[in-house]
PDB file of C-alpha atoms in Angstrom:
ATOM      1  CA  GLN A  76      28.709 -66.344 -95.929  1.00 63.00           C
ATOM      2  CA  VAL A  77      26.978 -65.192 -99.064  1.00 65.00           C
ATOM      3  CA  PRO A  78      25.744 -61.650 -98.778  1.00 81.00           C
ATOM      4  CA  LEU A  79      22.115 -60.935 -99.445  1.00 94.00           C
ATOM      5  CA  VAL A  80      21.188 -57.406-100.366  1.00 96.00           C
ATOM      6  CA  GLU A  81      17.766 -55.884 -99.865  1.00 97.00           C
ATOM      7  CA  SER A  82      16.509 -52.760-101.598  1.00 97.00           C
ATOM      8  CA  GLY A  83      13.280 -50.929-102.291  1.00 98.00           C
ATOM      9  CA  GLY A  84      12.355 -49.660 -98.862  1.00 97.00           C
ATOM     10  CA  GLY A  85      11.205 -46.131 -98.254  1.00 97.00           C
ATOM     11  CA  LEU A  86       8.565 -43.812 -96.895  1.00 98.00           C
ATOM     12  CA  VAL A  87       4.978 -44.298 -98.070  1.00 98.00           C
ATOM     13  CA  GLN A  88       1.533 -43.163 -97.028  1.00 98.00           C
ATOM     14  CA  PRO A  89      -1.059 -45.619 -95.705  1.00 98.00           C
ATOM     15  CA  GLY A  90      -2.683 -47.431 -98.603  1.00 98.00           C
ATOM     16  CA  GLY A  91       0.427 -47.071-100.724  1.00 98.00           C
ATOM     17  CA  SER A  92       2.701 -49.695-102.230  1.00 98.00           C
ATOM     18  CA  LEU A  93       6.352 -50.640-102.221  1.00 98.00           C
ATOM     19  CA  ARG A  94       8.296 -53.422-103.861  1.00 98.00           C
ATOM     20  CA  LEU A  95      11.256 -54.893-102.046  1.00 98.00           C
ATOM     21  CA  SER A  96      14.029 -56.812-103.773  1.00 98.00           C
ATOM     22  CA  CYS A  97      16.472 -59.351-102.411  1.00 98.00           C
ATOM     23  CA  THR A  98      19.439 -60.381-104.482  1.00 96.00           C
ATOM     24  CA  ALA A  99      22.695 -62.273-104.023  1.00 92.00           C
ATOM     25  CA  SER A 100      25.843 -61.929-106.056  1.00 83.00           C
ATOM     26  CA  ARG A 101      27.379 -65.345-105.397  1.00 86.00           C
ATOM     27  CA  LEU A 102      24.369 -67.582-104.905  1.00 88.00           C
ATOM     28  CA  THR A 103      21.670 -68.819-107.250  1.00 91.00           C
ATOM     29  CA  LEU A 104      18.669 -67.855-105.173  1.00 94.00           C
ATOM     30  CA  ASP A 105      16.189 -69.935-107.172  1.00 94.00           C
ATOM     31  CA  TYR A 106      17.717 -73.134-105.747  1.00 95.00           C
ATOM     32  CA  TYR A 107      16.855 -72.253-102.150  1.00 95.00           C
ATOM     33  CA  PRO A 108      13.951 -71.073-100.028  1.00 97.00           C
ATOM     34  CA  VAL A 109      13.977 -67.347 -99.402  1.00 97.00           C
ATOM     35  CA  ALA A 110      11.998 -65.581 -96.724  1.00 98.00           C
ATOM     36  CA  TRP A 111      11.197 -62.026 -95.799  1.00 98.00           C
ATOM     37  CA  PHE A 112      11.156 -61.066 -92.149  1.00 98.00           C
ATOM     38  CA  ARG A 113      10.551 -57.730 -90.479  1.00 98.00           C
ATOM     39  CA  GLN A 114      11.425 -56.156 -87.185  1.00 98.00           C
ATOM     40  CA  ALA A 115       9.700 -53.125 -85.747  1.00 97.00           C
ATOM     41  CA  PRO A 116      11.287 -51.067 -82.951  1.00 93.00           C
ATOM     42  CA  GLY A 117      10.988 -52.867 -79.640  1.00 95.00           C
ATOM     43  CA  LYS A 118       9.538 -55.991 -81.209  1.00 96.00           C
ATOM     44  CA  GLU A 119      10.878 -59.386 -82.187  1.00 97.00           C
ATOM     45  CA  ARG A 120      11.725 -60.224 -85.744  1.00 97.00           C
ATOM     46  CA  GLU A 121       8.781 -61.941 -87.427  1.00 98.00           C
ATOM     47  CA  GLY A 122       8.261 -63.864 -90.627  1.00 98.00           C
ATOM     48  CA  VAL A 123       6.288 -62.133 -93.344  1.00 98.00           C
ATOM     49  CA  SER A 124       6.467 -64.336 -96.397  1.00 98.00           C
ATOM     50  CA  CYS A 125       8.581 -67.023 -98.000  1.00 98.00           C
ATOM     51  CA  VAL A 126       8.994 -68.829-101.289  1.00 98.00           C
ATOM     52  CA  SER A 127      10.337 -72.343-101.659  1.00 96.00           C
ATOM     53  CA  SER A 128      13.056 -73.559-103.937  1.00 94.00           C
ATOM     54  CA  SER A 129      12.116 -73.022-107.567  1.00 92.00           C
ATOM     55  CA  GLY A 130       9.014 -71.110-106.501  1.00 91.00           C
ATOM     56  CA  ILE A 131       6.989 -74.276-105.950  1.00 93.00           C
ATOM     57  CA  SER A 132       5.187 -72.959-102.901  1.00 96.00           C
ATOM     58  CA  THR A 133       4.735 -69.775-100.919  1.00 97.00           C
ATOM     59  CA  ASN A 134       3.683 -68.894 -97.404  1.00 97.00           C
ATOM     60  CA  TYR A 135       2.370 -65.698 -95.820  1.00 98.00           C
ATOM     61  CA  ASP A 136       1.790 -64.476 -92.320  1.00 98.00           C
ATOM     62  CA  ASP A 137      -1.894 -63.806 -91.688  1.00 98.00           C
ATOM     63  CA  SER A 138      -1.190 -60.119 -91.170  1.00 97.00           C
ATOM     64  CA  VAL A 139      -0.127 -59.653 -94.806  1.00 98.00           C
ATOM     65  CA  LYS A 140      -2.260 -62.171 -96.692  1.00 98.00           C
ATOM     66  CA  GLY A 141      -4.053 -60.568 -99.572  1.00 97.00           C
ATOM     67  CA  ARG A 142      -1.791 -57.498 -99.463  1.00 98.00           C
ATOM     68  CA  PHE A 143       1.742 -58.823-100.021  1.00 98.00           C
ATOM     69  CA  THR A 144       2.947 -61.038-102.847  1.00 98.00           C
ATOM     70  CA  ILE A 145       6.287 -62.824-102.984  1.00 98.00           C
ATOM     71  CA  SER A 146       7.767 -63.861-106.304  1.00 97.00           C
ATOM     72  CA  ARG A 147      11.004 -64.754-108.029  1.00 96.00           C
ATOM     73  CA  ASP A 148      12.654 -63.055-110.959  1.00 95.00           C
ATOM     74  CA  VAL A 149      14.965 -65.885-111.901  1.00 95.00           C
ATOM     75  CA  ALA A 150      16.686 -63.985-114.718  1.00 95.00           C
ATOM     76  CA  LYS A 151      17.715 -61.294-112.243  1.00 95.00           C
ATOM     77  CA  ASN A 152      18.466 -63.735-109.407  1.00 95.00           C
ATOM     78  CA  THR A 153      16.065 -61.765-107.264  1.00 97.00           C
ATOM     79  CA  VAL A 154      13.190 -62.407-104.885  1.00 98.00           C
ATOM     80  CA  LEU A 155      10.572 -59.683-104.809  1.00 98.00           C
ATOM     81  CA  LEU A 156       8.060 -58.705-102.169  1.00 98.00           C
ATOM     82  CA  GLN A 157       5.243 -56.591-103.565  1.00 98.00           C
ATOM     83  CA  MET A 158       3.535 -54.796-100.707  1.00 98.00           C
ATOM     84  CA  ASN A 159       0.172 -53.172-101.354  1.00 98.00           C
ATOM     85  CA  SER A 160      -2.374 -51.488 -99.097  1.00 98.00           C
ATOM     86  CA  LEU A 161       0.352 -50.691 -96.627  1.00 98.00           C
ATOM     87  CA  LYS A 162      -0.578 -49.884 -93.048  1.00 98.00           C
ATOM     88  CA  PRO A 163       1.318 -48.007 -90.343  1.00 97.00           C
ATOM     89  CA  GLU A 164       1.790 -51.319 -88.537  1.00 97.00           C
ATOM     90  CA  ASP A 165       3.831 -52.558 -91.505  1.00 98.00           C
ATOM     91  CA  THR A 166       6.548 -50.095 -90.511  1.00 98.00           C
ATOM     92  CA  ALA A 167       9.716 -52.062 -89.811  1.00 98.00           C
ATOM     93  CA  VAL A 168      13.115 -53.014 -91.100  1.00 98.00           C
ATOM     94  CA  TYR A 169      12.605 -55.776 -93.659  1.00 98.00           C
ATOM     95  CA  TYR A 170      15.180 -58.538 -94.048  1.00 98.00           C
ATOM     96  CA  CYS A 171      15.552 -61.339 -96.533  1.00 97.00           C
ATOM     97  CA  ALA A 172      17.086 -64.656 -95.570  1.00 97.00           C
ATOM     98  CA  THR A 173      17.962 -68.015 -97.024  1.00 95.00           C
ATOM     99  CA  ASN A 174      19.294 -71.333 -95.768  1.00 91.00           C
ATOM    100  CA  ARG A 175      20.933 -72.849 -98.837  1.00 85.00           C
ATOM    101  CA  ARG A 176      19.030 -76.134 -98.528  1.00 92.00           C
ATOM    102  CA  TYR A 177      16.789 -77.192-101.396  1.00 93.00           C
ATOM    103  CA  ASN A 178      13.226 -77.509-100.165  1.00 93.00           C
ATOM    104  CA  THR A 179       9.873 -77.539-101.923  1.00 93.00           C
ATOM    105  CA  THR A 180       8.300 -75.875 -98.916  1.00 95.00           C
ATOM    106  CA  CYS A 181       9.360 -72.876 -96.879  1.00 96.00           C
ATOM    107  CA  SER A 182       9.190 -71.729 -93.297  1.00 96.00           C
ATOM    108  CA  LEU A 183       8.554 -68.447 -91.517  1.00 97.00           C
ATOM    109  CA  HIS A 184      10.629 -69.502 -88.509  1.00 97.00           C
ATOM    110  CA  LEU A 185      13.744 -67.482 -87.780  1.00 96.00           C
ATOM    111  CA  ASP A 186      15.788 -70.506 -86.775  1.00 96.00           C
ATOM    112  CA  ASP A 187      15.374 -72.113 -90.200  1.00 96.00           C
ATOM    113  CA  TYR A 188      17.520 -69.467 -91.878  1.00 96.00           C
ATOM    114  CA  GLU A 189      21.234 -68.860 -91.586  1.00 93.00           C
ATOM    115  CA  GLN A 190      22.055 -66.133 -94.063  1.00 93.00           C
ATOM    116  CA  TRP A 191      20.607 -62.685 -93.794  1.00 94.00           C
ATOM    117  CA  GLY A 192      20.787 -59.347 -95.489  1.00 95.00           C
ATOM    118  CA  GLN A 193      21.329 -56.038 -93.739  1.00 95.00           C
ATOM    119  CA  GLY A 194      17.726 -54.926 -94.060  1.00 96.00           C
ATOM    120  CA  THR A 195      15.800 -52.106 -95.677  1.00 97.00           C
ATOM    121  CA  GLN A 196      13.607 -49.650 -93.808  1.00 98.00           C
ATOM    122  CA  VAL A 197       9.908 -49.412 -94.631  1.00 98.00           C
ATOM    123  CA  THR A 198       8.001 -46.553 -93.023  1.00 98.00           C
ATOM    124  CA  VAL A 199       4.264 -46.149 -93.483  1.00 98.00           C
ATOM    125  CA  THR A 200       2.992 -42.843 -92.204  1.00 96.00           C
ATOM    126  CA  SER A 201       0.738 -39.996 -93.186  1.00 94.00           C
TER     127      SER A 201
END
């Protein structure tokens, strides 16, 4: 198992922004699809956004389109999730995941990913 580490969560008011980071110390993330998922209390984990190997394609859940942007910082071996116009319903623990299989597309399905980080809490409240 290669540990993924998320950071950047926090407390923000509605309409605010946060940027989450996902990095790995023993894996070149750019080779593999990376996805962000989130899980709110009492709810199932859901896919938010993903980026394919080498950043060729991206995918977003409808609930975050136009507000969230996923990107890669290859030099820092990091995948970023820029979250703007945050809403209270965005409150959740956010996880990054990868599956270590080169793919020019990416999925928002839980079962397609095997390696997960520990999560970072995002709370949107006034």
